[in-house]
Amino acid sequence: MGLLPVMRLAQEIGLRDLVDERLSVPTDKGANPGLKVSSLVAGMLAGADSIDDLVLLRQSAMSKLFEAVY
């Protein structure tokens, strides 16, 4: 399964809203947890298996696919 179908499924089931409702981090770093989790899921689907890999993806193609990349 590719990136687009999985992210579409995540959108349809309301993953972002679910994370926003259930996850709370009591600092400014906890802002937009749903978007951050969505970015992590997309990164893992794109082959990232570490924070360094996510940074590489963030600096390249992810910003072309998503309106907000965390």
Coordinates of C-alpha atoms in Angstrom, one line a residue:
M1 CA 0.0 0.0 0.0
G2 CA 1.3 3.4 -0.9
L3 CA 1.5 6.7 0.9
L4 CA -1.6 8.3 -0.7
P5 CA -4.1 5.6 0.1
V6 CA -3.0 5.3 3.7
M7 CA -3.0 9.0 4.3
R8 CA -6.4 9.2 2.6
L9 CA -7.6 6.5 5.0
A10 CA -6.1 8.4 8.0
Q11 CA -8.1 11.5 6.9
E12 CA -11.3 9.5 6.4
I13 CA -11.1 8.0 9.8
G14 CA -10.2 11.3 11.4
L15 CA -6.8 10.4 12.7
R16 CA -5.8 14.0 13.1
D17 CA -8.9 14.9 15.1
L18 CA -8.6 11.7 17.3
V19 CA -5.0 12.6 18.2
D20 CA -5.9 16.2 18.9
E21 CA -8.7 15.0 21.2
R22 CA -6.7 12.3 23.0
L23 CA -3.1 13.6 23.1
S24 CA -2.1 16.5 25.3
V25 CA 1.4 17.7 25.8
P26 CA 1.5 20.6 28.3
T27 CA 4.1 22.7 26.5
D28 CA 4.2 24.8 23.3
K29 CA 5.9 21.7 21.7
G30 CA 2.6 19.9 22.0
A31 CA 0.9 22.3 19.6
N32 CA -0.8 20.5 16.7
P33 CA -0.3 16.9 17.8
G34 CA -2.6 15.6 15.1
L35 CA -0.5 17.2 12.3
K36 CA 2.7 15.9 13.9
V37 CA 1.4 12.3 14.2
S38 CA 0.2 12.5 10.6
S39 CA 3.6 13.7 9.5
L40 CA 5.2 10.8 11.4
V41 CA 2.9 8.3 9.8
A42 CA 3.6 9.7 6.3
G43 CA 7.4 9.7 7.0
M44 CA 7.3 6.0 8.2
L45 CA 5.4 5.1 5.0
A46 CA 8.0 6.9 3.0
G47 CA 10.7 4.8 4.5
A48 CA 11.8 6.9 7.5
D49 CA 12.9 4.8 10.4
S50 CA 14.7 7.5 12.5
I51 CA 14.4 11.1 13.4
D52 CA 17.3 11.8 11.0
D53 CA 15.3 10.2 8.1
L54 CA 12.3 12.3 9.0
V55 CA 14.5 15.4 8.9
L56 CA 15.7 14.5 5.4
L57 CA 12.1 13.9 4.2
R58 CA 11.0 17.1 5.8
Q59 CA 13.7 19.1 3.9
S60 CA 12.8 17.6 0.6
A61 CA 9.5 16.2 -0.7
M62 CA 7.2 16.2 2.3
S63 CA 6.5 19.9 2.1
K64 CA 5.3 19.4 -1.5
L65 CA 2.8 16.8 -0.4
F66 CA 1.4 18.3 2.7
E67 CA 0.4 21.9 3.6
A68 CA 2.0 21.6 7.1
V69 CA 5.0 19.4 7.9
Y70 CA 6.2 19.1 11.5

